[in-house]
Tab-separated table of C-alpha atoms (C1' of nucleotides) in Angstrom:
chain	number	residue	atom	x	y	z
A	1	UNK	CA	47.852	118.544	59.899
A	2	UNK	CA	51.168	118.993	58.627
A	3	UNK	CA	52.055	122.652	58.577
A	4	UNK	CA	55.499	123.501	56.273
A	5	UNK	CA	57.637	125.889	58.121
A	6	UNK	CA	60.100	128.205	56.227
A	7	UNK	CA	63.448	127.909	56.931
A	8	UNK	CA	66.780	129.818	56.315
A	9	UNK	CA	68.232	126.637	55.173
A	10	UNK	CA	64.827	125.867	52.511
A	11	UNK	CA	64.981	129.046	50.881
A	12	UNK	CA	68.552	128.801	50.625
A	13	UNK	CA	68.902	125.441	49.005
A	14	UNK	CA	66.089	126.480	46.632
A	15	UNK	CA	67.768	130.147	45.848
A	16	UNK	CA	70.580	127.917	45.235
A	17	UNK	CA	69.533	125.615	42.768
A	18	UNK	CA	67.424	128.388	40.831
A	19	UNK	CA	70.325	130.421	40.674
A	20	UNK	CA	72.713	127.788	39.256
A	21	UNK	CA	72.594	127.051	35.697
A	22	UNK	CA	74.958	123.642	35.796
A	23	UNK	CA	72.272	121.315	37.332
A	24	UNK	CA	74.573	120.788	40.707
A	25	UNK	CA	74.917	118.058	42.529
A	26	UNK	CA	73.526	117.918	46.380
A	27	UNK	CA	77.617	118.124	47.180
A	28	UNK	CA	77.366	121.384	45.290
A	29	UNK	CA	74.414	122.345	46.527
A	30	UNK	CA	75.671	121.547	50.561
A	31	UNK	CA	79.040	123.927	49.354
A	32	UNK	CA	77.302	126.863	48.084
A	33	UNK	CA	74.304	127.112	50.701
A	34	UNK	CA	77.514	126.673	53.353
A	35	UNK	CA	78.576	130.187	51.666
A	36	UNK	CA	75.828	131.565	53.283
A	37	UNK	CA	74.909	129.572	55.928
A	38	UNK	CA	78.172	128.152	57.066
A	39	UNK	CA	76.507	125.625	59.641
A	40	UNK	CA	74.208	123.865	57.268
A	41	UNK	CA	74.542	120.092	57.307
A	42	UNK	CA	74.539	117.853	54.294
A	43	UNK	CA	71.847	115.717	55.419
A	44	UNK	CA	69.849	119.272	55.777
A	45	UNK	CA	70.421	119.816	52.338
A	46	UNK	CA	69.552	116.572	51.115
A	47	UNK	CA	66.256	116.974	52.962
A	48	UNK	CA	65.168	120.121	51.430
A	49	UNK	CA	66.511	118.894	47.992
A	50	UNK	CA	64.243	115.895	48.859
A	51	UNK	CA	61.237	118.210	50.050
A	52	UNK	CA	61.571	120.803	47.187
A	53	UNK	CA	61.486	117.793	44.521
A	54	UNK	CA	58.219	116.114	45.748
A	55	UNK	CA	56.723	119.473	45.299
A	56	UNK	CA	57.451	119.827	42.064
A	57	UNK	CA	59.332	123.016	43.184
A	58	UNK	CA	62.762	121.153	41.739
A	59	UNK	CA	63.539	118.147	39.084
A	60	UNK	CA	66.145	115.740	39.819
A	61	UNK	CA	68.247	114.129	37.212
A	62	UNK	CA	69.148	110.811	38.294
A	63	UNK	CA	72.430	109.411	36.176
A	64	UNK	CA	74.187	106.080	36.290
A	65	UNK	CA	76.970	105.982	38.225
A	66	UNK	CA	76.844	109.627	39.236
A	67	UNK	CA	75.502	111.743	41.836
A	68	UNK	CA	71.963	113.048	41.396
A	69	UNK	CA	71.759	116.261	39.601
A	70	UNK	CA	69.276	119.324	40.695
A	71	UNK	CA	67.498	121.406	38.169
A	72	UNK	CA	65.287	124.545	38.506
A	73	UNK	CA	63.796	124.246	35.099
A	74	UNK	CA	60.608	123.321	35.467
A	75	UNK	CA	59.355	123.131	31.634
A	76	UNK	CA	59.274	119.615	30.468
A	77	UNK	CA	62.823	118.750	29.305
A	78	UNK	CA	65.065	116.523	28.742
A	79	UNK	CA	69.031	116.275	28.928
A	80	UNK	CA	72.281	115.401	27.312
A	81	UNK	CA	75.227	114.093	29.362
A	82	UNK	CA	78.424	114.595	27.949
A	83	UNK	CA	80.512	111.561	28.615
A	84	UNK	CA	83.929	113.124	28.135
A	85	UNK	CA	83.485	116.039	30.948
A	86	UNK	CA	80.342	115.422	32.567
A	87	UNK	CA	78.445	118.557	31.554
A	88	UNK	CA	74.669	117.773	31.981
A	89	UNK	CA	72.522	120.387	29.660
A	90	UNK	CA	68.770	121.268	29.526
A	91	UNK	CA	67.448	119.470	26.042
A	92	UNK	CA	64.074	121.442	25.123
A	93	UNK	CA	62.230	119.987	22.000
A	94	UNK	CA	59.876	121.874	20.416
A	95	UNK	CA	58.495	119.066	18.809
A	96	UNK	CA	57.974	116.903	21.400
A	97	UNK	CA	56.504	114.271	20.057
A	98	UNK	CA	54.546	113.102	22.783
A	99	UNK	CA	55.452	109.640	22.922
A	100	UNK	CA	53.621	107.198	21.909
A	101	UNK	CA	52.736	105.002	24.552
A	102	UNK	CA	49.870	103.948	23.041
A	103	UNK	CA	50.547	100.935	23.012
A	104	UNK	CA	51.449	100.597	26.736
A	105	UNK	CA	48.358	102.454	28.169
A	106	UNK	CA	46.238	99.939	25.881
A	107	UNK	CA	47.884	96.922	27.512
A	108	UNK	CA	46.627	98.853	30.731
A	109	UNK	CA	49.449	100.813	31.974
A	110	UNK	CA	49.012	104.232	33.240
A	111	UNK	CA	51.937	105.815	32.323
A	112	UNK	CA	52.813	108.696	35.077
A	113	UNK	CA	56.136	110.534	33.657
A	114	UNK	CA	59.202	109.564	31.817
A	115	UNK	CA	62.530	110.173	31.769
A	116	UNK	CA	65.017	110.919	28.571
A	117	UNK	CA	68.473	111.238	28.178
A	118	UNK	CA	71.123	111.213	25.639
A	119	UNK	CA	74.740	109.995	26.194
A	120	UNK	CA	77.430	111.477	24.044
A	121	UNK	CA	80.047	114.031	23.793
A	122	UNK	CA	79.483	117.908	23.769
A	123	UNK	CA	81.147	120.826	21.393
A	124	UNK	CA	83.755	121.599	23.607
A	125	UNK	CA	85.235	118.050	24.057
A	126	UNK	CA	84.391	117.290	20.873
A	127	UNK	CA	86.723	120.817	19.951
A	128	UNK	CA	89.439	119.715	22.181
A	129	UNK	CA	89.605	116.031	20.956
A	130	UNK	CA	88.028	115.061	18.070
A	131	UNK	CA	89.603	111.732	17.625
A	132	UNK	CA	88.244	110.000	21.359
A	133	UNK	CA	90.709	109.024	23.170
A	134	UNK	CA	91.184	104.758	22.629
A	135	UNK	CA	92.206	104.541	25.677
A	136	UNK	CA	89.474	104.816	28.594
A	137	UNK	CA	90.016	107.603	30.321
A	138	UNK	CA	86.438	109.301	31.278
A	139	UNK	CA	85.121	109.918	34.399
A	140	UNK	CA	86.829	112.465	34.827
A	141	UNK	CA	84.783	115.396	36.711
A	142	UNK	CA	82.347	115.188	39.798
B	1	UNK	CA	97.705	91.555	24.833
B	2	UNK	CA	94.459	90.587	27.320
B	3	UNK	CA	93.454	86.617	26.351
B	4	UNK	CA	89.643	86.409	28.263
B	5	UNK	CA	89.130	83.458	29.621
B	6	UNK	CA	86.525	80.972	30.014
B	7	UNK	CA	85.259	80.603	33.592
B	8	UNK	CA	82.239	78.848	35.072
B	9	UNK	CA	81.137	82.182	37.088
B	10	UNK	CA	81.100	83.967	33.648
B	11	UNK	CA	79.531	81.094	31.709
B	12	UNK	CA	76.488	81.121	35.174
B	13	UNK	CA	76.855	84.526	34.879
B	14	UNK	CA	75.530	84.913	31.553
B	15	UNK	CA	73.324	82.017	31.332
B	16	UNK	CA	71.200	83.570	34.737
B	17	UNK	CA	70.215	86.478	32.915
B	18	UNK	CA	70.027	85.124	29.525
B	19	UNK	CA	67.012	82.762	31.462
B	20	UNK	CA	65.553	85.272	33.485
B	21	UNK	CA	62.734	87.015	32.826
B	22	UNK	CA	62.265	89.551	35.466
B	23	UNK	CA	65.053	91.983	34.692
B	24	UNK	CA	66.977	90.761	38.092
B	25	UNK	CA	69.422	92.954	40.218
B	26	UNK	CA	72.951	91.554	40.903
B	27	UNK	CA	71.656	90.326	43.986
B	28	UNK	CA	69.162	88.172	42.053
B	29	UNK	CA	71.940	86.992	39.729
B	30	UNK	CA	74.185	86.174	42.591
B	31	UNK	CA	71.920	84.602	44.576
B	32	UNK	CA	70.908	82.198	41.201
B	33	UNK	CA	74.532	81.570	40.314
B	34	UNK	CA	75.025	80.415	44.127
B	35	UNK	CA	72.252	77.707	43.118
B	36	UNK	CA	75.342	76.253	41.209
B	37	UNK	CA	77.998	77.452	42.125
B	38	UNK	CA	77.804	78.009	45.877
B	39	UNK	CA	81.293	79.333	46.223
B	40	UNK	CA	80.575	82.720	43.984
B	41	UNK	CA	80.916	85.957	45.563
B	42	UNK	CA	78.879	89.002	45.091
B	43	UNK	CA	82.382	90.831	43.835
B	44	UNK	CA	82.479	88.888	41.039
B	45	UNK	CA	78.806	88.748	39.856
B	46	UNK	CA	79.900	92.574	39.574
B	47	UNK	CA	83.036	91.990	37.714
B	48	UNK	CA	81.019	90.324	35.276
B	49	UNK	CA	78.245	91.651	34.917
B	50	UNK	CA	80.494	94.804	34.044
B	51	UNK	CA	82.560	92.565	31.607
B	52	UNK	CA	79.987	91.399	29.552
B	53	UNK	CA	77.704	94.781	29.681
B	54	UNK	CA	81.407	96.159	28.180
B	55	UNK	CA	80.846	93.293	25.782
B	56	UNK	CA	77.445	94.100	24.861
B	57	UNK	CA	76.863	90.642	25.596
B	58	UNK	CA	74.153	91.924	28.524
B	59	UNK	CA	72.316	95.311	29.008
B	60	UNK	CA	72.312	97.349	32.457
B	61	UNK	CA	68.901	99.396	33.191
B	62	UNK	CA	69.858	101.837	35.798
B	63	UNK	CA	66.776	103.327	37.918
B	64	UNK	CA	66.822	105.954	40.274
B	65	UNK	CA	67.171	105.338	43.876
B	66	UNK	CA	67.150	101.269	43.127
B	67	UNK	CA	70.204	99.030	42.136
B	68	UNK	CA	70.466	98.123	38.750
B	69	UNK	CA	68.667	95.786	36.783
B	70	UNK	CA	70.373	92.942	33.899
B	71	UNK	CA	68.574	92.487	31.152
B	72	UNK	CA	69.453	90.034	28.256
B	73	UNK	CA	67.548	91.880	25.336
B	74	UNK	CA	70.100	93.143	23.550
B	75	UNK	CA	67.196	94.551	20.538
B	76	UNK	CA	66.886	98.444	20.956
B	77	UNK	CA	64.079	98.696	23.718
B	78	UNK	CA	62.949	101.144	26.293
B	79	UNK	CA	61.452	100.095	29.604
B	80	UNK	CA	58.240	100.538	32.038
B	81	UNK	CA	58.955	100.663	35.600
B	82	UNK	CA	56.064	100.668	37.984
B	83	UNK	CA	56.495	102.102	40.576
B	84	UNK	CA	54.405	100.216	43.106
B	85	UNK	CA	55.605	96.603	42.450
B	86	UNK	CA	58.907	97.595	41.215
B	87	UNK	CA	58.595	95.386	38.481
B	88	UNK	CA	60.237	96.367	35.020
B	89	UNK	CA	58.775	95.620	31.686
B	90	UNK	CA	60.778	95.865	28.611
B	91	UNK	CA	58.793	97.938	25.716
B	92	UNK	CA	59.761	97.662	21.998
B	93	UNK	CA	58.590	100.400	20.399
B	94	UNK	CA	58.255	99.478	16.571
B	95	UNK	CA	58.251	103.136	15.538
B	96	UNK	CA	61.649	104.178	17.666
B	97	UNK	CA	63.778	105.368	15.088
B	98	UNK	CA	62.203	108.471	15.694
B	99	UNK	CA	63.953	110.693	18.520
B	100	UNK	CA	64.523	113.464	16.541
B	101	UNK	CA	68.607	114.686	18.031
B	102	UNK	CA	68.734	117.271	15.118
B	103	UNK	CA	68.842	120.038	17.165
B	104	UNK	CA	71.747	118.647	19.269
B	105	UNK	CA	73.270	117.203	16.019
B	106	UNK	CA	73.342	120.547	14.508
B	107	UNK	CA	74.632	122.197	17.493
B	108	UNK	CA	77.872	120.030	17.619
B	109	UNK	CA	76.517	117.366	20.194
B	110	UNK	CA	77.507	113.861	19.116
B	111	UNK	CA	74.884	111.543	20.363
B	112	UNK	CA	76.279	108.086	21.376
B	113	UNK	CA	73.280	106.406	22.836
B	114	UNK	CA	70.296	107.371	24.919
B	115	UNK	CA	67.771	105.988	27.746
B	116	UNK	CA	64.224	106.168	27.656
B	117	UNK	CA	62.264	105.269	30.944
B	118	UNK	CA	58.297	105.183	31.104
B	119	UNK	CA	57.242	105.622	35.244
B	120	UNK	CA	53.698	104.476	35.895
B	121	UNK	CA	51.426	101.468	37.503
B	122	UNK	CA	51.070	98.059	35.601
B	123	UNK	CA	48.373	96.271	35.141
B	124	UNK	CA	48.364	94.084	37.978
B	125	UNK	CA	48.980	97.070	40.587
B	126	UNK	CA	46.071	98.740	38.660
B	127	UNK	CA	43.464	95.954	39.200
B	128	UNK	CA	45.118	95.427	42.577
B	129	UNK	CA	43.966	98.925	43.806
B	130	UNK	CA	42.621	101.137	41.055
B	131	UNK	CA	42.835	104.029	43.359
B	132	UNK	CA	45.900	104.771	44.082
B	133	UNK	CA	46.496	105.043	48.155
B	134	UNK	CA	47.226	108.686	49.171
B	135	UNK	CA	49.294	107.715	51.441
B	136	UNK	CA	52.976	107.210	50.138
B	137	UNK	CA	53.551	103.380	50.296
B	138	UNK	CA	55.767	102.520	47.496
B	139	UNK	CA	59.401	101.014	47.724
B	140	UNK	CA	57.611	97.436	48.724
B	141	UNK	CA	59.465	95.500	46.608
B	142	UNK	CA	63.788	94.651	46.054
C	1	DC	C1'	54.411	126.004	73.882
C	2	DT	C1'	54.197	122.743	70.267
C	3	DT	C1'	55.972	120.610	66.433
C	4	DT	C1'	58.840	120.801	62.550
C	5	DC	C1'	63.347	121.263	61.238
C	6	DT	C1'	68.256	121.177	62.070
C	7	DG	C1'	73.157	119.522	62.939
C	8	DC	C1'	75.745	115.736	63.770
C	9	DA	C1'	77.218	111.308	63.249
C	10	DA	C1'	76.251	106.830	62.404
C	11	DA	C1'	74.078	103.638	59.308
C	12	DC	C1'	72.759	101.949	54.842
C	13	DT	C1'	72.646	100.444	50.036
C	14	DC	C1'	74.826	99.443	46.095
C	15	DT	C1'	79.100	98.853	43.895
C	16	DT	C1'	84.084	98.691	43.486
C	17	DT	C1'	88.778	97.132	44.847
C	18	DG	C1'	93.269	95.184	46.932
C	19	DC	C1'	95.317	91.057	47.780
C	20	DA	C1'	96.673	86.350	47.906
C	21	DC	C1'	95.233	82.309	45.790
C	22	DT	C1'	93.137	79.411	41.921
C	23	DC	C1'	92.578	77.511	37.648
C	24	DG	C1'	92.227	78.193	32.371
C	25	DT	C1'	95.131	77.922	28.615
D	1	DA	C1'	103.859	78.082	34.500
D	2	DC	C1'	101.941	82.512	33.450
D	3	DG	C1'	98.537	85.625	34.525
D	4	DA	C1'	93.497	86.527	34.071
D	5	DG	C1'	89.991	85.528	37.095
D	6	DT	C1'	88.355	84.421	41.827
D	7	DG	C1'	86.858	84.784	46.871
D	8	DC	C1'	86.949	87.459	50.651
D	9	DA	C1'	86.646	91.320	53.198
D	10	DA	C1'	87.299	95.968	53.457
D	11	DA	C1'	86.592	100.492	51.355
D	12	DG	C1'	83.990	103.811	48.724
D	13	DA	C1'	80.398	106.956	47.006
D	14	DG	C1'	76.042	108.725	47.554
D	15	DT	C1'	72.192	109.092	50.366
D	16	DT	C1'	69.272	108.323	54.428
D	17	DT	C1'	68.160	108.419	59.347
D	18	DG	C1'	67.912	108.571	64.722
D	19	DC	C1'	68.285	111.661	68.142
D	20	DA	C1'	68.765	115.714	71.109
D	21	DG	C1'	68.509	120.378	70.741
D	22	DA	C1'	67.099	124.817	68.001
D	23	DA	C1'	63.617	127.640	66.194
D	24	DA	C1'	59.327	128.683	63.456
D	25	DG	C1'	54.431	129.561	64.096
DNA sequence: CTTTCTGCAAACTCTTTGCACTCGT
DNA sequence: ACGAGTGCAAAGAGTTTGCAGAAAG
């Protein structure tokens, strides 16, 4: 039988991702738990990332063509990624409306989760530029 | 000013995934376009892919921790991965205009687009093994 | 002591890019 | 002919993994 051990390097990762409130990336994650534990590897951190998501201890936010985000909320959510500066924030409907799958789970799909999130641009960029840019100039953080 | 031009590769390109049915990865596509024109390379499936997502010609369905997958249904749709086959399944939802971004409107978030992604078994896994293995054995297929 | 976990570095997957050449227009 | 598009191969980002040694129980 498997027996979990507790590690310096676990609790740190996990301390690390509660603690943040900017869903970081594992590259964040590696830098800040290296604060504190200055030999940690990256692969380390991955793993416990890895280990903390499958139980349910962590979320990950997986985004096209970006690094893998960590989140410590563990309410059902759902996010907005700003496109302009690549701020990811916690979306919490009240109202979820539970999705409808109806139709899926009668066509004999068992639905297990979902994932939801919404592209756009946030107050801040939308404060500093109004008018978006023409020209294509995102990707511009992480 | 840019003058796009008409090339086989982005004529195969196009026509692969317009045919296809299964969603493929640019490997897939590539590996179809080589059918006719042997002398493609992998780069430029990708530049073109790109070009005619940018186009809105073709749709990209990114998935966590699997490449991406072309999809020529350019109708607003949502999808259904499962996650033991890997297969995807597009879902048109005929009641979608819902999504309720208020909240986020009202809090100065402009919403471009979003991406909706149901997790679960199909049908086929289902009747395939109803039960679902304890033991972690996905990631069998692409 | 035993076994899991770690650090390190190498490997891997998917995707993008630089460069010289090709082929639409 | 001009230059966007191509093939090739190399680079890149993000993540995973094999292995010998460290350390938790």
């Amino acid at each position: 039988m498997t027996t979990a051990r507790h590690t310096r390097q676990l609790a740190a990762v996990l301390e690390v991702v509660g603690d943040a409130d900017d869903h970081p990336t594992a590259e964040d994650v590696y830098t800040r738990v290296r604060c504190r534990l200055p030999r940690v590897s990256l692969g380390t951190v991955y793993r416990n990332l890895q280990k903390l998501v499958a139980q349910q201890r962590l979320r990950v936010v997986q985004l096209p063509h970006r690094a893998a985000r960590y989140d410590s909320m563990l309410q059902p959510h759902d996010h907005f990624l700003c496109e302009r500066c690549g701020t990811l924030t916690d979306w919490v409907r009240e109202d979820r409306p539970q999705l409808d799958s109806s139709a899926l789970d009668q066509a004999g799909y068992l639905v297990h989760a979902h994932s939801l999130t919404l592209y756009g641009v946030c107050p801040d960029c939308r404060a500093a530029a109004p008018h978006r840019g023409v020209g294509r100039d995102r990707r511009r953080h992480r």
